[in-house]
mmCIF file of N, CA, C and O in Angstrom:
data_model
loop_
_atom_site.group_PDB
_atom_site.id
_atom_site.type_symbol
_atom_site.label_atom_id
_atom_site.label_comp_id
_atom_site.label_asym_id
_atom_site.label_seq_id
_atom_site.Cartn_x
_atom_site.Cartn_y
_atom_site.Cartn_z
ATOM 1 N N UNK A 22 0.836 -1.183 0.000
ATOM 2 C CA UNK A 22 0.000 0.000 0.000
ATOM 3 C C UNK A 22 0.881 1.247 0.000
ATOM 4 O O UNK A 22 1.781 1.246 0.841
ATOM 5 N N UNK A 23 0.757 2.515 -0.952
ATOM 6 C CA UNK A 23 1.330 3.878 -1.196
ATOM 7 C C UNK A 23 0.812 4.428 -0.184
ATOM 8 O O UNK A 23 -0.372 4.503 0.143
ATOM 9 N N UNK A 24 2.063 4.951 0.486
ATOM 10 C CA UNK A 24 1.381 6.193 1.536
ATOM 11 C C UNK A 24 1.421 7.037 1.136
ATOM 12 O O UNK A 24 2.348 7.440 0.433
ATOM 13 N N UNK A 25 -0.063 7.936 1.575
ATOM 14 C CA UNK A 25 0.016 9.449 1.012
ATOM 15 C C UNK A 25 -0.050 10.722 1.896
ATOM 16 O O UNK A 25 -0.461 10.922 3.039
ATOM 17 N N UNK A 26 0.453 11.434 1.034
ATOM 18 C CA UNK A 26 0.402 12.554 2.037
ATOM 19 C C UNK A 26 -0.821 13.709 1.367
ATOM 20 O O UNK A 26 -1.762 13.361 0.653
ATOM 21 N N UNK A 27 -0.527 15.128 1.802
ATOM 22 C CA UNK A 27 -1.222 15.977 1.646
ATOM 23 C C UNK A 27 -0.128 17.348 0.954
ATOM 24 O O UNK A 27 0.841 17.714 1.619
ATOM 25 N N UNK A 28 -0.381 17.874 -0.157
ATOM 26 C CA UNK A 28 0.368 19.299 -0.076
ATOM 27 C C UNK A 28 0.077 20.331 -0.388
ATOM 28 O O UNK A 28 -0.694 20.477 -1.337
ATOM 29 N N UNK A 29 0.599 21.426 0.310
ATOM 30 C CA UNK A 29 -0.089 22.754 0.045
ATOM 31 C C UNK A 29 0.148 23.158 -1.277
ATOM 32 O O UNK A 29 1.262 22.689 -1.510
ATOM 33 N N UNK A 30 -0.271 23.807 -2.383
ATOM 34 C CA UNK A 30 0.021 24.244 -3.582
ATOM 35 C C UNK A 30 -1.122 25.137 -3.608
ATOM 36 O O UNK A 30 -2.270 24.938 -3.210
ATOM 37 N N UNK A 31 -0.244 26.844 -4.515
ATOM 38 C CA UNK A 31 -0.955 27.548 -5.137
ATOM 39 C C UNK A 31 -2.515 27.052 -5.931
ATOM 40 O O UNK A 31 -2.551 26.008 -6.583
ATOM 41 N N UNK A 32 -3.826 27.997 -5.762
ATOM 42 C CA UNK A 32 -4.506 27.429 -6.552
ATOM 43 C C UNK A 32 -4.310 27.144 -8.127
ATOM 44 O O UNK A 32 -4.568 26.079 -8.688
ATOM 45 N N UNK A 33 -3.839 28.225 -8.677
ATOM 46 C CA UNK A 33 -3.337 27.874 -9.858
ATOM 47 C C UNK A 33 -2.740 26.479 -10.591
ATOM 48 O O UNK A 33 -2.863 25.798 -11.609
ATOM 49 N N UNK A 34 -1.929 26.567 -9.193
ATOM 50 C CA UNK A 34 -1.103 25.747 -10.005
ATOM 51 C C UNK A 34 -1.714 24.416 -9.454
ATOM 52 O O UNK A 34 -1.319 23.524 -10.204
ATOM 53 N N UNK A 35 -2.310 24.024 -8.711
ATOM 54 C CA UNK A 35 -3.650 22.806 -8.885
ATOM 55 C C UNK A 35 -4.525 23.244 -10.192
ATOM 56 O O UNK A 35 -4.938 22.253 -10.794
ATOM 57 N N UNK A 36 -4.824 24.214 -10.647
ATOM 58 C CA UNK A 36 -5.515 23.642 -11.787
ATOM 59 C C UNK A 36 -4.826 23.618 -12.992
ATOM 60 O O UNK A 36 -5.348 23.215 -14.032
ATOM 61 N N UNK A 37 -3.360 24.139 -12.894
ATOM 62 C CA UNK A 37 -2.995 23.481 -13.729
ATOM 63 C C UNK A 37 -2.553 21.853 -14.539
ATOM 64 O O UNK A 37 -2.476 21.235 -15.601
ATOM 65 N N UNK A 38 -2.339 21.811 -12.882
ATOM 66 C CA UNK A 38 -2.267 20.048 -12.867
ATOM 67 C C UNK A 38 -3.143 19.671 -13.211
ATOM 68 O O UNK A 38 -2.998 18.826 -14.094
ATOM 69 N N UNK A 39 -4.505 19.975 -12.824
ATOM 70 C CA UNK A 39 -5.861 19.261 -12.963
ATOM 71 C C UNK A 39 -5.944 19.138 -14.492
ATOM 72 O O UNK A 39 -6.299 18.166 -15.160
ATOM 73 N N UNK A 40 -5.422 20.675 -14.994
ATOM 74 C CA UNK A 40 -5.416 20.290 -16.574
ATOM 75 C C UNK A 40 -4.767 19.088 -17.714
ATOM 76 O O UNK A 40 -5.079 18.290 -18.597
ATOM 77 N N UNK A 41 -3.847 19.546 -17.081
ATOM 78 C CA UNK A 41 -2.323 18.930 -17.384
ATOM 79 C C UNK A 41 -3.061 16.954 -17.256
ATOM 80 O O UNK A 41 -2.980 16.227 -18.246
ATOM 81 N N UNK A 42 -3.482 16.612 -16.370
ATOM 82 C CA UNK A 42 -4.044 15.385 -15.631
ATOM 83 C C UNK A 42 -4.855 14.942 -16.568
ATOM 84 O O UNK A 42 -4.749 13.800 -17.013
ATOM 85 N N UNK A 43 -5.901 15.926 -17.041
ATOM 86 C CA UNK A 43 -7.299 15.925 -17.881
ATOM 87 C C UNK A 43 -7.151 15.263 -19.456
ATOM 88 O O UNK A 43 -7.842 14.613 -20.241
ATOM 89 N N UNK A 44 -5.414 16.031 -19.365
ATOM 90 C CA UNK A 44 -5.378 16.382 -20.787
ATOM 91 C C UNK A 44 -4.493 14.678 -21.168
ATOM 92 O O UNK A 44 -4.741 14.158 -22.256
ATOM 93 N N UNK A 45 -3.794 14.171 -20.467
ATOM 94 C CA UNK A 45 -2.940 13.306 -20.473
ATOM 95 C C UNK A 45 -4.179 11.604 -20.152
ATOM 96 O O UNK A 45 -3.955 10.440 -20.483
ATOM 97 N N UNK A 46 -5.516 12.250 -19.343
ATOM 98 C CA UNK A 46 -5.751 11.375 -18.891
ATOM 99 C C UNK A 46 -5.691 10.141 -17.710
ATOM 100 O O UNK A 46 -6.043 8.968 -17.586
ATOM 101 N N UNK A 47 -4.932 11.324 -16.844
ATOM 102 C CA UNK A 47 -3.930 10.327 -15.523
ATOM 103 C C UNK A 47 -5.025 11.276 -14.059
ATOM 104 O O UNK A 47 -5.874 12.087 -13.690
ATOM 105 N N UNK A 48 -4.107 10.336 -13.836
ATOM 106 C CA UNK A 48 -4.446 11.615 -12.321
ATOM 107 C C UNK A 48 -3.569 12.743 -11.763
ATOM 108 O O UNK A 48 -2.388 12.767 -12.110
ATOM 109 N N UNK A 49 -3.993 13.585 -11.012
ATOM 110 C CA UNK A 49 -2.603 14.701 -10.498
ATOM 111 C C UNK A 49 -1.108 13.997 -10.015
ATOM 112 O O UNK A 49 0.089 14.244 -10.163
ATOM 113 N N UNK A 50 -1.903 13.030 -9.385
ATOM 114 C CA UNK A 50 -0.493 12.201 -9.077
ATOM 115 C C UNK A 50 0.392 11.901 -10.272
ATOM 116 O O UNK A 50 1.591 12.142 -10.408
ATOM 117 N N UNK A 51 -0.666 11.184 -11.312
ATOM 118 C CA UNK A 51 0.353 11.497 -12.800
ATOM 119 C C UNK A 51 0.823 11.695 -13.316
ATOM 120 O O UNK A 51 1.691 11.105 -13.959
ATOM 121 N N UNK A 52 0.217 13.306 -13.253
ATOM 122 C CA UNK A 52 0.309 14.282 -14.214
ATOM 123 C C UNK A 52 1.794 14.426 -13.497
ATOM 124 O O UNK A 52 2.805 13.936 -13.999
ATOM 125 N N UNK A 53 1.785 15.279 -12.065
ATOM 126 C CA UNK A 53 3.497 15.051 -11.193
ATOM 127 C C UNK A 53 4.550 14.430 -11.470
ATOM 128 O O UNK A 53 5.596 15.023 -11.732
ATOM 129 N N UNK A 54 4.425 12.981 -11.453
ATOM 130 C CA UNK A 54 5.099 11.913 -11.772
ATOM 131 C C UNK A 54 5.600 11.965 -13.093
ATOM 132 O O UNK A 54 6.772 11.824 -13.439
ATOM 133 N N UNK A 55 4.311 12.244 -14.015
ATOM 134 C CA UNK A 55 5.320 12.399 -15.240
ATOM 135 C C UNK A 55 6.042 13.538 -15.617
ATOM 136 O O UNK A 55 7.188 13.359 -16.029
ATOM 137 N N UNK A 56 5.435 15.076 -15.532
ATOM 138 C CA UNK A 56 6.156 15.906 -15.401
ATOM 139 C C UNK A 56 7.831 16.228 -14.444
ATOM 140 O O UNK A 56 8.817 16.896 -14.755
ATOM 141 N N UNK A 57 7.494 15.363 -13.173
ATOM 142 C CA UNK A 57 9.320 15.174 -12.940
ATOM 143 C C UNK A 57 9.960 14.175 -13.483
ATOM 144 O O UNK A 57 11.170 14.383 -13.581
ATOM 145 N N UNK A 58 9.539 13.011 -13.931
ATOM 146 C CA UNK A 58 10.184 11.992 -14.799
ATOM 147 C C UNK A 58 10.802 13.046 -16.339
ATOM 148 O O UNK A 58 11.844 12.823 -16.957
ATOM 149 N N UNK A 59 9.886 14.063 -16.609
ATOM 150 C CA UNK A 59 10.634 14.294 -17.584
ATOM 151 C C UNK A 59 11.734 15.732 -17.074
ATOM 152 O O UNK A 59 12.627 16.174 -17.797
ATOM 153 N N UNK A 60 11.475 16.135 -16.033
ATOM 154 C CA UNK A 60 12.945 17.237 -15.947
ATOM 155 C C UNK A 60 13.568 15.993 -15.756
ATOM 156 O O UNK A 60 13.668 15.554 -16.902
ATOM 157 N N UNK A 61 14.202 14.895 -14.732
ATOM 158 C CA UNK A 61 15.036 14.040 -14.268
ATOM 159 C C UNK A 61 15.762 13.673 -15.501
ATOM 160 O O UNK A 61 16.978 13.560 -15.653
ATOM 161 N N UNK A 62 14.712 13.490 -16.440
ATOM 162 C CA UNK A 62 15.500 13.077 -18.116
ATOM 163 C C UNK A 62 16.211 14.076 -18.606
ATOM 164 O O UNK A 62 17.416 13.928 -18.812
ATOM 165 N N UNK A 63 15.611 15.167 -18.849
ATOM 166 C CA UNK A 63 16.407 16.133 -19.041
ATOM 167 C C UNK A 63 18.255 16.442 -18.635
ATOM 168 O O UNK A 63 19.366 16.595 -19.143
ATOM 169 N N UNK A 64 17.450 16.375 -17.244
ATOM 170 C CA UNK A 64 18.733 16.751 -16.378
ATOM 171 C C UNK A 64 19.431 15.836 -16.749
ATOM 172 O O UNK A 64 20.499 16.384 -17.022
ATOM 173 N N UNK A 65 19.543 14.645 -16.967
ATOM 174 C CA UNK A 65 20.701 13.645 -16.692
ATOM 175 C C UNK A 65 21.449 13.472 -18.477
ATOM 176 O O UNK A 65 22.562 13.101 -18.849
ATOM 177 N N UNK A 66 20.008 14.018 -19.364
ATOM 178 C CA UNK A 66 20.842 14.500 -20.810
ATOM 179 C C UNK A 66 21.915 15.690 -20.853
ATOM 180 O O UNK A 66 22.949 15.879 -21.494
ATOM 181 N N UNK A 67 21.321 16.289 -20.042
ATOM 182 C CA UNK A 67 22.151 17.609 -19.467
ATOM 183 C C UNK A 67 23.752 17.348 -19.189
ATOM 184 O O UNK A 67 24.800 17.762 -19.685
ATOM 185 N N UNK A 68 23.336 16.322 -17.994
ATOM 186 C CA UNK A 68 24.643 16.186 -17.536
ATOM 187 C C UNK A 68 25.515 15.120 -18.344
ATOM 188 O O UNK A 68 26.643 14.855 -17.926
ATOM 189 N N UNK A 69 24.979 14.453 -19.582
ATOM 190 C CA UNK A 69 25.430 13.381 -20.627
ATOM 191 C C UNK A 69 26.522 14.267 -21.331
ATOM 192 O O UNK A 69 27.731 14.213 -21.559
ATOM 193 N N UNK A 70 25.170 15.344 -21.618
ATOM 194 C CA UNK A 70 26.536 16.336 -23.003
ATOM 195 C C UNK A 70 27.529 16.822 -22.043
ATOM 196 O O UNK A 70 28.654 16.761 -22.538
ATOM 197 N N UNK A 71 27.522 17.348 -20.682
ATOM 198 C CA UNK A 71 29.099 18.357 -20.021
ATOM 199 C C UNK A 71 29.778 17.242 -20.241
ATOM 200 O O UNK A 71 30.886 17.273 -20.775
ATOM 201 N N UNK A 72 29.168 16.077 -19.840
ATOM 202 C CA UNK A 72 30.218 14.895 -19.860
ATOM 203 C C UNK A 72 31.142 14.468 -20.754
ATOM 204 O O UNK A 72 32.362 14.324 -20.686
ATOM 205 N N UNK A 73 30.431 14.312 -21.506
ATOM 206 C CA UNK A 73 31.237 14.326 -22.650
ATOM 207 C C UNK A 73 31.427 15.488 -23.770
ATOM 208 O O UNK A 73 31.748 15.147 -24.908
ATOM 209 N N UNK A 74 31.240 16.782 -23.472
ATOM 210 C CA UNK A 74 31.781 18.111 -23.646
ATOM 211 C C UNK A 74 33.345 17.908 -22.798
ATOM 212 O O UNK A 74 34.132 18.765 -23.200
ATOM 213 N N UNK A 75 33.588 17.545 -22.379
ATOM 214 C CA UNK A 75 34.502 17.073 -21.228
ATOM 215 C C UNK A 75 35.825 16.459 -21.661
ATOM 216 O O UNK A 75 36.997 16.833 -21.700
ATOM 217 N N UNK A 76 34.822 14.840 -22.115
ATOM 218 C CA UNK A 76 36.104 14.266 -22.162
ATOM 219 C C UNK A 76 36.329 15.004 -23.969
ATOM 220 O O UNK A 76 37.314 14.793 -24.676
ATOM 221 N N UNK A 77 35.520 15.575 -24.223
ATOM 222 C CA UNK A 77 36.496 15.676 -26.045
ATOM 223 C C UNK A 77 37.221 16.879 -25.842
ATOM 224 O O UNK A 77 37.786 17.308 -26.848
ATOM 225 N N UNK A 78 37.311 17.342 -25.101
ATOM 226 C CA UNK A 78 38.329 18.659 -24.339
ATOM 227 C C UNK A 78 39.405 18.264 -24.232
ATOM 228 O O UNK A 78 40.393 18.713 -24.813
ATOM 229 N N UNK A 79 39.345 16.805 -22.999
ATOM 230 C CA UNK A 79 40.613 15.849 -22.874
ATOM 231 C C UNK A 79 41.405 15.238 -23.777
ATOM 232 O O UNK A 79 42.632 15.228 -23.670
ATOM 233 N N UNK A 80 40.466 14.433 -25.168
ATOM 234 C CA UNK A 80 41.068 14.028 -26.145
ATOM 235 C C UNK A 80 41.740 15.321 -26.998
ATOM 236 O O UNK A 80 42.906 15.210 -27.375
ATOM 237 N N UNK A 81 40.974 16.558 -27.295
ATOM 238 C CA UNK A 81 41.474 17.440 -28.030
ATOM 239 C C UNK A 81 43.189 17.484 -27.786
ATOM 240 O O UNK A 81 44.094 17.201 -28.571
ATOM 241 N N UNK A 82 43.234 17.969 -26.342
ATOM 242 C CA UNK A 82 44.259 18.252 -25.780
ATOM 243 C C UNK A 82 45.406 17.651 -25.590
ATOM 244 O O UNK A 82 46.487 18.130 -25.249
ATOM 245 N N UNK A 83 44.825 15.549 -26.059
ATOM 246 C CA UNK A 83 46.048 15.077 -25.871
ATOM 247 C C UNK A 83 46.575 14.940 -27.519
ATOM 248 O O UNK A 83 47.657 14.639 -28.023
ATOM 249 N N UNK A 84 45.484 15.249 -27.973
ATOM 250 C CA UNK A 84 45.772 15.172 -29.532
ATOM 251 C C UNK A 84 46.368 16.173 -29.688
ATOM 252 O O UNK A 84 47.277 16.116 -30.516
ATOM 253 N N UNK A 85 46.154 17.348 -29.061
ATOM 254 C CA UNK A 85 47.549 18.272 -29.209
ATOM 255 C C UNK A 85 49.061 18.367 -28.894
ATOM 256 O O UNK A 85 50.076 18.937 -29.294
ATOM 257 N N UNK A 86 48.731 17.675 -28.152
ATOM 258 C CA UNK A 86 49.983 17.045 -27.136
ATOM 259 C C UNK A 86 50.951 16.219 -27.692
ATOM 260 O O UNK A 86 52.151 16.207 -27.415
ATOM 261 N N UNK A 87 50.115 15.253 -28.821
ATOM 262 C CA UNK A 87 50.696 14.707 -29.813
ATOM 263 C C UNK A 87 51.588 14.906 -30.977
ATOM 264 O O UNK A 87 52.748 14.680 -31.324
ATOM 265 N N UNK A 88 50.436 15.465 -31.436
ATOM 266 C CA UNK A 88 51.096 16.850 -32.542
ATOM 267 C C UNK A 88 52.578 17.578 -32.648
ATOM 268 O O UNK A 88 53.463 17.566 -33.504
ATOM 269 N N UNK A 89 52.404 18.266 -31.266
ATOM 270 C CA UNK A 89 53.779 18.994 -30.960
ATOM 271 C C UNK A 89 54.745 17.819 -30.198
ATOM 272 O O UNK A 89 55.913 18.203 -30.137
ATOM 273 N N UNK A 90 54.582 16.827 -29.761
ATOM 274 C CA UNK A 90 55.539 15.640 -29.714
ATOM 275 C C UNK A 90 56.083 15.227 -31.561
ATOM 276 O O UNK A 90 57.255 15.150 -31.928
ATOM 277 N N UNK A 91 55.290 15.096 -32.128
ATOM 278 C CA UNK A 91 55.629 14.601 -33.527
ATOM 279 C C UNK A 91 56.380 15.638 -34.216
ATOM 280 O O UNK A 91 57.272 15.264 -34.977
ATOM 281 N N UNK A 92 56.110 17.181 -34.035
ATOM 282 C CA UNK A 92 56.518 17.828 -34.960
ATOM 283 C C UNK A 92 57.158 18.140 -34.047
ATOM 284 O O UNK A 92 56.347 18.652 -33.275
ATOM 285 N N UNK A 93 58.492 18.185 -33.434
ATOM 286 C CA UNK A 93 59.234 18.605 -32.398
ATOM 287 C C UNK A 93 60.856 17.826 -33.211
ATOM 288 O O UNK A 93 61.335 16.775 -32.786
ATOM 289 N N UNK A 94 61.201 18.275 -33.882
ATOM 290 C CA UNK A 94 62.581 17.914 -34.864
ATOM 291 C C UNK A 94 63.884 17.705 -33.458
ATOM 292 O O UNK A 94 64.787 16.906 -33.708
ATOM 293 N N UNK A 95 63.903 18.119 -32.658
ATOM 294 C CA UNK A 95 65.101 17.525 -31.635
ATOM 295 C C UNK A 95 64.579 15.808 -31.159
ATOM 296 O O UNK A 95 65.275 14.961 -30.598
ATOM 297 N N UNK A 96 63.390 15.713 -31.529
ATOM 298 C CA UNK A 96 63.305 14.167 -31.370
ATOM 299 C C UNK A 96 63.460 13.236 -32.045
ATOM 300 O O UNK A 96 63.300 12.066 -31.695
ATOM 301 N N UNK A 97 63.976 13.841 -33.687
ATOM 302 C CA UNK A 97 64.815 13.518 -34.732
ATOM 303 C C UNK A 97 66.047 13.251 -34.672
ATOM 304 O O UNK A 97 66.539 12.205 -35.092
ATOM 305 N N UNK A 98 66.806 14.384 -34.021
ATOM 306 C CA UNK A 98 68.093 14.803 -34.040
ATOM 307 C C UNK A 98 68.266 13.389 -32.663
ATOM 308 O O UNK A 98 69.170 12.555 -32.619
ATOM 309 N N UNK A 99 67.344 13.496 -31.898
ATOM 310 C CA UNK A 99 67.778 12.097 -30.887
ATOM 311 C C UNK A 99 67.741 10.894 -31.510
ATOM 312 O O UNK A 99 68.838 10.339 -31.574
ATOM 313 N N UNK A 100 66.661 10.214 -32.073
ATOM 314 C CA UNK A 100 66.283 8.718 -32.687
ATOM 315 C C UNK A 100 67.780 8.629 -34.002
ATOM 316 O O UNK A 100 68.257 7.538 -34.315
ATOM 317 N N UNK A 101 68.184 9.662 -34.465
ATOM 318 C CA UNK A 101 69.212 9.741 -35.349
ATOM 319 C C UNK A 101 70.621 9.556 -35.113
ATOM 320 O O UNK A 101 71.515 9.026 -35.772
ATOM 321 N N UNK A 102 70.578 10.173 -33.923
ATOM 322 C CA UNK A 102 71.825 9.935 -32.990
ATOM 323 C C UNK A 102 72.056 8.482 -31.913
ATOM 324 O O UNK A 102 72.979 8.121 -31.183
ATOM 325 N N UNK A 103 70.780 7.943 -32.241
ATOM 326 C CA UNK A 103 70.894 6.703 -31.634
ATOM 327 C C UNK A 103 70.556 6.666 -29.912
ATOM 328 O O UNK A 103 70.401 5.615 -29.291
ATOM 329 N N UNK A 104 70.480 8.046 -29.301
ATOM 330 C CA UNK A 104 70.510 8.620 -27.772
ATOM 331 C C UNK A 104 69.309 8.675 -27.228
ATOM 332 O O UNK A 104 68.701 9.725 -27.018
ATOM 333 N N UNK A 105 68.818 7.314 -26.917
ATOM 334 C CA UNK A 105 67.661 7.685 -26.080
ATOM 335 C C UNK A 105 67.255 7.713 -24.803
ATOM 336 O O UNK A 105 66.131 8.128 -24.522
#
């Protein structure tokens, strides 16, 4: 058995739910439930892209890192000289 509670809310914004409920066909409890199911989605797409906004920052950087290792001609002048 769901325990329930009671909560205070603006009138408004009970009838918006009520709408919102009407319109979906659920109940307020529903209508709630699904309306935070979908920020929670949001949010966690949210936090998908920094994430990996992130790591391609990391790869950029080692790919730069690379770059100027490769094009760095005294590491020529070493592998040539036999001195490693």
């Amino acid at each position: 058995m769901t325990v329930m509670t009671t909560i205070k809310v603006p009138k408004d914004l009970r009838d918006r739910l009520s709408r919102l409920a009407e319109q979906e066909r659920t109940t307020l409890a529903g209508a709630l439930t699904a309306a935070l199911d979908q920020v929670e989605e949001q949010q966690f797409w949210q936090q998908v892209r920094r994430a990996n906004a992130e790591s391609a920052n990391v790869v950029d950087a080692g790919a730069a890192t690379m770059r100027q290792n490769v094009a760095d001609s005294a590491d020529d002048a070493i592998s040539a000289a036999g001195d490693w």
